[in-house]
GROMACS .gro file of C-alpha atoms in nm:
model
  303
    1GLU     CA    1  -0.174  -0.493   0.982
    2ASP     CA    2  -0.381  -0.815   0.864
    3VAL     CA    3  -0.424  -0.904   0.506
    4PRO     CA    4  -0.787  -0.825   0.518
    5ALA     CA    5  -0.733  -0.529   0.603
    6PHE     CA    6  -0.471  -0.452   0.373
    7GLY     CA    7  -0.752  -0.567   0.079
    8ALA     CA    8  -0.994  -0.328   0.258
    9HIS     CA    9  -0.782  -0.013   0.149
   10PHE     CA   10  -0.760  -0.132  -0.192
   11ARG     CA   11  -1.170  -0.206  -0.232
   12SER     CA   12  -1.250   0.115  -0.089
   13ALA     CA   13  -1.033   0.275  -0.319
   14LEU     CA   14  -1.177   0.118  -0.668
   15ARG     CA   15  -1.578   0.111  -0.489
   16PHE     CA   16  -1.533   0.480  -0.504
   17ALA     CA   17  -1.383   0.497  -0.803
   18ALA     CA   18  -1.644   0.249  -0.967
   19GLU     CA   19  -1.943   0.502  -0.851
   20ASN     CA   20  -1.766   0.775  -1.107
   21PRO     CA   21  -1.660   0.711  -1.455
   22ALA     CA   22  -1.400   0.984  -1.476
   23ALA     CA   23  -1.234   0.829  -1.131
   24LEU     CA   24  -1.238   0.486  -1.227
   25TYR     CA   25  -1.019   0.594  -1.542
   26ARG     CA   26  -0.797   0.745  -1.275
   27PHE     CA   27  -0.816   0.496  -1.090
   28PHE     CA   28  -0.686   0.245  -1.350
   29GLN     CA   29  -0.429   0.524  -1.453
   30LEU     CA   30  -0.268   0.555  -1.140
   31TYR     CA   31  -0.278   0.171  -1.064
   32ASN     CA   32  -0.132   0.058  -1.455
   33PHE     CA   33   0.216   0.301  -1.353
   34LEU     CA   34   0.270   0.125  -1.056
   35ASN     CA   35   0.198  -0.202  -1.257
   36ALA     CA   36   0.442  -0.126  -1.471
   37GLY     CA   37   0.701   0.003  -1.270
   38ILE     CA   38   0.689  -0.332  -1.080
   39ALA     CA   39   0.671  -0.571  -1.390
   40SER     CA   40   0.945  -0.417  -1.583
   41THR     CA   41   1.169  -0.439  -1.263
   42ILE     CA   42   1.130  -0.864  -1.298
   43ALA     CA   43   1.386  -0.880  -1.541
   44SER     CA   44   1.623  -0.657  -1.325
   45LEU     CA   45   1.599  -0.884  -0.997
   46VAL     CA   46   1.620  -1.196  -1.277
   47GLY     CA   47   1.977  -1.030  -1.359
   48ASN     CA   48   2.111  -0.910  -1.025
   49ILE     CA   49   2.002  -1.286  -0.913
   50GLY     CA   50   2.223  -1.420  -1.204
   51GLN     CA   51   2.511  -1.178  -1.174
   52SER     CA   52   2.551  -1.306  -0.814
   53ARG     CA   53   2.705  -1.640  -0.880
   54LYS     CA   54   3.008  -1.525  -0.615
   55THR     CA   55   2.740  -1.518  -0.381
   56PHE     CA   56   2.553  -1.846  -0.423
   57ILE     CA   57   2.804  -2.145  -0.391
   58ASP     CA   58   2.682  -2.468  -0.322
   59ALA     CA   59   2.944  -2.580  -0.097
   60SER     CA   60   2.933  -2.965  -0.078
   61ILE     CA   61   3.042  -2.911  -0.449
   62ALA     CA   62   3.395  -2.976  -0.470
   63VAL     CA   63   3.497  -2.798  -0.776
   64CYS     CA   64   3.437  -2.399  -0.722
   65ASP     CA   65   3.398  -2.353  -1.097
   66GLY     CA   66   3.057  -2.539  -1.100
   67ALA     CA   67   2.916  -2.466  -0.728
   68ASP     CA   68   2.693  -2.142  -0.798
   69TYR     CA   69   2.335  -2.205  -0.849
   70ALA     CA   70   2.262  -1.825  -0.906
   71PHE     CA   71   2.058  -1.918  -1.247
   72GLU     CA   72   1.859  -2.200  -1.055
   73ILE     CA   73   1.707  -1.918  -0.825
   74ALA     CA   74   1.699  -1.616  -1.122
   75GLU     CA   75   1.513  -1.909  -1.298
   76GLN     CA   76   1.233  -1.948  -1.115
   77VAL     CA   77   1.157  -1.574  -1.113
   78LYS     CA   78   1.250  -1.490  -1.446
   79LYS     CA   79   0.868  -1.704  -1.509
   80ALA     CA   80   0.690  -1.406  -1.385
   81SER     CA   81   0.867  -1.179  -1.638
   82VAL     CA   82   0.813  -1.411  -1.942
   83ASP     CA   83   0.467  -1.357  -1.932
   84GLU     CA   84   0.427  -0.938  -1.898
   85TYR     CA   85   0.649  -0.890  -2.196
   86ALA     CA   86   0.421  -1.126  -2.457
   87ASP     CA   87   0.098  -1.400  -2.271
   88PRO     CA   88   0.064  -1.645  -2.513
   89LYS     CA   89  -0.259  -1.724  -2.347
   90PHE     CA   90  -0.393  -1.313  -2.498
   91LYS     CA   91  -0.378  -1.292  -2.841
   92ASP     CA   92  -0.406  -1.066  -3.108
   93GLN     CA   93  -0.728  -1.149  -3.263
   94THR     CA   94  -0.591  -1.088  -3.651
   95THR     CA   95  -0.250  -1.245  -3.600
   96GLY     CA   96  -0.283  -1.463  -3.326
   97ALA     CA   97   0.037  -1.286  -3.197
   98GLY     CA   98   0.072  -1.273  -2.806
   99VAL     CA   99  -0.002  -0.925  -2.652
  100SER     CA  100   0.214  -0.818  -2.345
  101HIS     CA  101   0.006  -0.688  -2.013
  102ARG     CA  102   0.119  -0.379  -2.068
  103LEU     CA  103  -0.078  -0.333  -2.402
  104LEU     CA  104  -0.333  -0.527  -2.184
  105ALA     CA  105  -0.317  -0.258  -1.916
  106ILE     CA  106  -0.367   0.007  -2.200
  107GLY     CA  107  -0.647  -0.183  -2.315
  108ILE     CA  108  -0.858  -0.158  -2.015
  109MET     CA  109  -0.745   0.194  -1.967
  110GLN     CA  110  -0.896   0.287  -2.304
  111ALA     CA  111  -1.232   0.119  -2.227
  112VAL     CA  112  -1.291   0.280  -1.921
  113GLY     CA  113  -1.173   0.615  -2.069
  114ASP     CA  114  -1.405   0.529  -2.351
  115TYR     CA  115  -1.671   0.468  -2.141
  116ALA     CA  116  -1.629   0.813  -1.934
  117GLU     CA  117  -1.645   0.981  -2.271
  118LEU     CA  118  -1.316   1.134  -2.138
  119SER     CA  119  -1.150   1.296  -2.472
  120ALA     CA  120  -0.795   1.280  -2.544
  121ASP     CA  121  -0.749   1.652  -2.406
  122GLU     CA  122  -0.922   1.518  -2.091
  123ARG     CA  123  -0.716   1.190  -2.051
  124ASN     CA  124  -0.403   1.407  -2.093
  125ALA     CA  125  -0.448   1.624  -1.849
  126PHE     CA  126  -0.490   1.388  -1.570
  127LYS     CA  127  -0.091   1.395  -1.435
  128ILE     CA  128   0.099   1.111  -1.265
  129PRO     CA  129   0.157   1.292  -0.908
  130SER     CA  130   0.487   1.340  -0.765
  131TRP     CA  131   0.444   1.138  -0.471
  132LEU     CA  132   0.354   0.800  -0.719
  133GLU     CA  133   0.671   0.885  -0.917
  134LYS     CA  134   0.872   0.846  -0.601
  135LEU     CA  135   0.671   0.556  -0.426
  136THR     CA  136   0.728   0.397  -0.773
  137THR     CA  137   1.117   0.442  -0.749
  138GLN     CA  138   1.101   0.327  -0.400
  139VAL     CA  139   0.940   0.002  -0.502
  140GLN     CA  140   1.171  -0.048  -0.813
  141ARG     CA  141   1.464  -0.024  -0.517
  142THR     CA  142   1.313  -0.252  -0.345
  143TYR     CA  143   1.212  -0.521  -0.600
  144SER     CA  144   1.539  -0.521  -0.816
  145GLY     CA  145   1.743  -0.606  -0.552
  146ARG     CA  146   2.165  -0.544  -0.558
  147LYS     CA  147   2.364  -0.816  -0.702
  148ASN     CA  148   2.620  -1.012  -0.488
  149ASP     CA  149   2.426  -0.856  -0.191
  150LEU     CA  150   2.233  -1.184  -0.040
  151HIS     CA  151   2.027  -0.967   0.215
  152SER     CA  152   1.931  -0.716  -0.081
  153LEU     CA  153   1.813  -1.000  -0.318
  154ALA     CA  154   1.648  -1.218  -0.018
  155ARG     CA  155   1.448  -0.908   0.074
  156ALA     CA  156   1.390  -0.831  -0.280
  157ILE     CA  157   1.228  -1.178  -0.360
  158GLY     CA  158   1.039  -1.169  -0.022
  159ALA     CA  159   0.938  -0.787  -0.231
  160HIS     CA  160   0.847  -1.022  -0.550
  161ILE     CA  161   0.676  -1.299  -0.347
  162PHE     CA  162   0.369  -1.050  -0.146
  163SER     CA  163   0.366  -0.828  -0.494
  164GLU     CA  164   0.212  -1.185  -0.692
  165PHE     CA  165   0.045  -1.300  -0.361
  166SER     CA  166  -0.130  -0.931  -0.336
  167ALA     CA  167  -0.245  -0.951  -0.722
  168ASP     CA  168  -0.369  -1.289  -0.698
  169ASP     CA  169  -0.555  -1.316  -0.377
  170VAL     CA  170  -0.660  -0.951  -0.295
  171GLU     CA  171  -0.643  -0.708  -0.637
  172PHE     CA  172  -0.770  -0.875  -0.901
  173ASN     CA  173  -1.013  -1.076  -0.710
  174PHE     CA  174  -1.156  -0.791  -0.536
  175ALA     CA  175  -1.153  -0.637  -0.879
  176CYS     CA  176  -1.366  -0.872  -1.106
  177GLN     CA  177  -1.579  -0.886  -0.808
  178GLU     CA  178  -1.636  -0.521  -0.758
  179LEU     CA  179  -1.690  -0.423  -1.151
  180PHE     CA  180  -1.801  -0.754  -1.294
  181VAL     CA  181  -1.969  -0.977  -1.028
  182ASP     CA  182  -2.124  -0.698  -0.760
  183ARG     CA  183  -2.234  -0.465  -1.061
  184ARG     CA  184  -2.327  -0.693  -1.320
  185GLY     CA  185  -2.532  -0.531  -1.553
  186ARG     CA  186  -2.471  -0.209  -1.471
  187GLY     CA  187  -2.185   0.057  -1.513
  188PHE     CA  188  -1.863  -0.067  -1.667
  189HIS     CA  189  -1.998  -0.409  -1.699
  190ALA     CA  190  -2.280  -0.323  -1.907
  191TYR     CA  191  -2.060  -0.088  -2.140
  192LEU     CA  192  -1.845  -0.399  -2.219
  193LYS     CA  193  -2.102  -0.583  -2.293
  194LYS     CA  194  -2.180  -0.354  -2.595
  195HIS     CA  195  -1.808  -0.273  -2.655
  196PRO     CA  196  -1.615  -0.580  -2.511
  197THR     CA  197  -1.306  -0.543  -2.769
  198VAL     CA  198  -1.058  -0.267  -2.801
  199THR     CA  199  -0.753  -0.215  -3.043
  200VAL     CA  200  -0.444  -0.131  -2.874
  201GLN     CA  201  -0.136  -0.016  -3.133
  202GLY     CA  202  -0.266  -0.237  -3.408
  203LYS     CA  203  -0.367  -0.494  -3.170
  204THR     CA  204  -0.730  -0.653  -3.090
  205PHE     CA  205  -0.830  -0.820  -2.822
  206PRO     CA  206  -1.071  -0.830  -2.515
  207ALA     CA  207  -1.122  -0.494  -2.312
  208HIS     CA  208  -1.097  -0.678  -2.003
  209SER     CA  209  -0.813  -0.945  -2.076
  210TRP     CA  210  -0.576  -0.726  -1.821
  211LEU     CA  211  -0.778  -0.781  -1.504
  212MET     CA  212  -0.911  -1.150  -1.664
  213SER     CA  213  -0.534  -1.250  -1.692
  214HIS     CA  214  -0.416  -1.212  -1.341
  215GLY     CA  215  -0.708  -1.357  -1.172
  216GLY     CA  216  -1.091  -1.305  -1.077
  217TYR     CA  217  -1.389  -1.422  -0.881
  218ASP     CA  218  -1.660  -1.686  -0.866
  219PRO     CA  219  -1.942  -1.553  -0.665
  220LYS     CA  220  -2.071  -1.929  -0.680
  221LYS     CA  221  -1.818  -2.065  -0.536
  222ASN     CA  222  -1.732  -1.765  -0.349
  223ALA     CA  223  -1.372  -1.821  -0.427
  224VAL     CA  224  -1.072  -1.675  -0.589
  225ILE     CA  225  -0.991  -1.768  -0.983
  226HIS     CA  226  -0.617  -1.768  -0.993
  227GLY     CA  227  -0.483  -1.648  -1.292
  228VAL     CA  228  -0.093  -1.552  -1.392
  229GLU     CA  229   0.010  -1.406  -1.036
  230TYR     CA  230  -0.112  -1.765  -0.881
  231THR     CA  231   0.122  -1.936  -1.111
  232HIS     CA  232   0.391  -1.632  -1.067
  233LEU     CA  233   0.356  -1.702  -0.659
  234LEU     CA  234   0.426  -2.044  -0.679
  235THR     CA  235   0.778  -1.990  -0.844
  236GLY     CA  236   0.839  -1.701  -0.595
  237TYR     CA  237   0.852  -1.981  -0.324
  238GLU     CA  238   1.055  -2.195  -0.546
  239ALA     CA  239   1.315  -1.945  -0.546
  240VAL     CA  240   1.302  -1.895  -0.187
  241ARG     CA  241   1.336  -2.270  -0.122
  242ILE     CA  242   1.626  -2.303  -0.381
  243MET     CA  243   1.800  -1.996  -0.199
  244TYR     CA  244   1.762  -2.150   0.160
  245ASP     CA  245   1.813  -2.513   0.136
  246ARG     CA  246   2.166  -2.477  -0.037
  247ALA     CA  247   2.264  -2.147   0.158
  248PRO     CA  248   2.530  -2.257   0.445
  249ALA     CA  249   2.395  -2.332   0.762
  250HIS     CA  250   2.514  -1.958   0.880
  251GLU     CA  251   2.339  -1.783   0.610
  252LYS     CA  252   2.011  -1.954   0.673
  253ALA     CA  253   1.825  -1.723   0.951
  254ALA     CA  254   1.957  -1.428   0.805
  255ILE     CA  255   1.810  -1.521   0.424
  256ALA     CA  256   1.466  -1.573   0.635
  257LYS     CA  257   1.479  -1.247   0.810
  258ALA     CA  258   1.517  -1.051   0.499
  259VAL     CA  259   1.262  -1.243   0.279
  260PHE     CA  260   1.016  -1.196   0.520
  261GLU     CA  261   1.159  -0.797   0.521
  262GLY     CA  262   1.103  -0.755   0.171
  263ILE     CA  263   0.703  -0.907   0.212
  264HIS     CA  264   0.649  -0.666   0.508
  265GLN     CA  265   0.813  -0.372   0.326
  266PHE     CA  266   0.642  -0.437  -0.027
  267ARG     CA  267   0.281  -0.421   0.164
  268ASP     CA  268   0.315  -0.136   0.341
  269LEU     CA  269   0.414   0.033   0.012
  270LEU     CA  270   0.148  -0.148  -0.159
  271ASP     CA  271  -0.096  -0.037   0.113
  272THR     CA  272   0.028   0.384   0.099
  273PHE     CA  273  -0.034   0.350  -0.272
  274PHE     CA  274  -0.420   0.230  -0.192
  275VAL     CA  275  -0.470   0.499   0.019
  276ARG     CA  276  -0.358   0.770  -0.150
  277THR     CA  277  -0.470   0.643  -0.486
  278GLU     CA  278  -0.805   0.650  -0.331
  279ALA     CA  279  -0.796   0.997  -0.233
  280GLU     CA  280  -0.657   1.107  -0.590
  281CYS     CA  281  -0.946   0.946  -0.675
  282ARG     CA  282  -1.215   1.163  -0.439
  283LYS     CA  283  -1.052   1.500  -0.587
  284LEU     CA  284  -1.296   1.449  -0.868
  285SER     CA  285  -1.675   1.570  -0.908
  286PRO     CA  286  -1.933   1.348  -0.846
  287SER     CA  287  -2.021   1.101  -1.110
  288ARG     CA  288  -2.205   1.240  -1.424
  289PRO     CA  289  -2.424   1.069  -1.664
  290VAL     CA  290  -2.269   0.875  -1.911
  291ALA     CA  291  -2.417   0.910  -2.238
  292ARG     CA  292  -2.427   0.635  -2.486
  293LYS     CA  293  -2.434   0.785  -2.844
  294ARG     CA  294  -2.044   0.900  -2.856
  295LYS     CA  295  -1.839   0.598  -3.026
  296PRO     CA  296  -1.570   0.468  -2.852
  297SER     CA  297  -1.196   0.537  -2.987
  298SER     CA  298  -1.151   0.191  -3.055
  299PRO     CA  299  -1.337  -0.028  -3.267
  300SER     CA  300  -1.519  -0.289  -3.072
  301ALA     CA  301  -1.705  -0.626  -3.132
  302THR     CA  302  -2.061  -0.756  -3.024
  303VAL     CA  303  -2.015  -1.050  -2.815
   0.00000   0.00000   0.00000
C-alpha cells in the first residue's frame, strides 16, 4: 500500500465525520486517545535508548568507559517529547505559560463538542471501544522498544519516524485542508470564527491550536505547512543516522532492516485505526441541525 492510499483512508474518515457534528466529536475523541498514547510513549523510548549504553558502544574509542553513545541517539528522539508537555509556541493567554499538546487536544475536542451541542452526559456516553484500547497497547509496545535490544530499539525508532511523517505530511495537512480550506466559512470553521478560544483546566488558547501546531495546508501554494512534526521527523532521521553510522559493520544491515520493519508495522497500525474510526463514526445518525443560541461550555473571544 502506498502513501496516497494510506492518506485516503484518513481523509475518508474525516470527510464523513465533518458532515455530522456528533461524528466529528467522535472522530476527535478516538484520534486524540491514540495520539495521547503515542505522545506519552516517546519518553519511554528515550529512556529505553538511554538505558542501553552497553548496546551502543563505539569500537573506535579505546577506553570502554567513554565509548557509549546511547544518549546521543536518545537526545534526538527526546526533542519530540519536550513539545508534548509544554509547547512554548502555544501559550496560555492569561499567564503566558506554555500549554501541553494534551491540553491543546482537549481544547479541540471541547470546541467540537460545543459546536455539536453535546451535553456533558452525551459526551461521556461515547466510550473508548475495546479495539482501540488494544490497538493503542500494540502501538505503545512497538513504539517504546526494549532496552539493550538493538532490533527492538531500531524498530521503535522506525515507528517513531513514520508516526512523525504521517502526522506532518498526511494527517494534520488533510485535517486543516478539510476543515479550514475546503469547508471555509461553514461547519466547524464557521463556528470557530464566532468562538475562537477555549479554556481548559484554567488555560485559555485558540481552539484550533492542536491542529495548527502540528501542521496545515496552504491552498494558494497547494503545499503542506510544516509544523512541529516535521522537526520531529528530521530529528528522528538524525537518531537513525547516529545509530547506523556508529554501529559496527556487521550490525548495519540488521539496523536498517529493523528500522524499515518499524515503519511498515506502524503504518499498518495507523491504517487499521483510520479504517475502524471511520466505521465508528458511521454508526452515528445523520447530521442534525446545529442551533446557534446555546452558549459554548468554555469562554470565547472574538477575532
